[in-house]
C-alpha positions as a printed Julia matrix, in Angstrom:
86×3 Matrix{Float64}:
 -10.31  195.08   -3.51
 -12.61  194.9    -6.4
 -11.82  195.06   -9.96
 -12.93  197.93  -11.96
 -13.16  198.41  -15.69
 -14.13  202.28  -16.01
 -15.69  203.06  -19.55
 -13.89  205.57  -21.59
 -15.12  207.54  -24.98
 -12.37  208.3   -27.48
 -12.73  210.83  -30.4
 -11.45  209.25  -33.97
  -7.85  210.66  -33.37
  -7.68  208.66  -30.29
  -8.34  211.47  -27.78
 -10.08  211.09  -24.8
 -13.77  212.54  -25.57
 -14.78  214.33  -21.74
 -17.62  213.2   -19.66
 -19.49  216.61  -20.5
 -19.12  215.9   -24.3
 -22.82  214.5   -24.78
 -23.6   212.47  -27.83
 -26.53  210.73  -29.53
 -26.92  206.92  -29.28
 -25.0   206.74  -32.38
 -22.19  208.69  -31.29
 -23.08  211.99  -32.82
 -21.79  215.01  -30.41
 -24.42  217.44  -29.14
 -21.83  219.45  -27.85
 -20.22  222.34  -30.23
 -16.66  221.46  -29.7
 -16.54  217.78  -30.1
 -15.93  216.04  -32.93
 -17.81  212.71  -32.11
 -17.56  209.61  -30.22
 -15.45  207.07  -32.41
 -15.49  204.41  -30.01
 -15.51  203.42  -26.39
 -13.19  201.5   -24.42
 -13.27  199.58  -21.1
  -9.7   198.46  -19.68
  -9.72  195.72  -16.41
  -8.0   196.48  -13.33
  -6.9   192.61  -13.34
  -4.93  193.29  -16.46
  -6.39  190.51  -17.89
  -9.39  192.1   -20.14
 -10.07  194.73  -22.07
 -12.4   195.79  -25.28
 -12.52  198.6   -27.45
 -15.47  199.0   -30.01
 -17.53  201.74  -31.75
 -20.84  200.29  -30.05
 -20.84  201.78  -26.71
 -23.79  199.73  -25.4
 -21.79  196.33  -26.64
 -18.43  197.17  -24.78
 -20.63  198.14  -21.5
 -22.74  195.07  -21.32
 -19.27  193.16  -22.15
 -17.49  194.62  -19.11
 -20.7   193.94  -16.94
 -20.62  190.19  -17.67
 -16.83  190.42  -17.31
 -17.02  192.2   -13.73
 -19.39  189.36  -12.88
 -17.13  187.04  -13.47
 -14.44  188.43  -10.84
 -17.47  187.63   -8.25
 -17.96  183.86   -9.32
 -14.33  183.0    -8.41
 -11.56  181.33  -10.72
 -13.09  179.04  -13.06
 -10.48  176.2   -12.04
 -11.74  176.55   -8.49
 -15.65  176.16   -9.63
 -14.91  173.33  -11.4
 -13.35  171.52   -8.62
 -16.05  172.73   -6.3
 -18.63  171.16   -9.06
 -16.34  167.9    -9.05
 -16.86  167.64   -5.22
 -20.81  168.2    -5.05
 -23.1   165.39   -4.37
């Protein structure tokens, strides 16, 4: 089963900002009932990684790098395979 780390947006009070609340790139609300996006969070299903930052793009890029690291396999195994390489 592949690992997942969904992005979620949150208001300043910590409540979830629904997907239908659209924002400008700086997090200002475009939905009349939204106070604005305070931070974006991603938590990986592996249990060993999470990120919470005000910059949605930064969280998204870090999330992609983390998920790609799962596809590479454990570091110990990669290091062992490298030692055996000709």
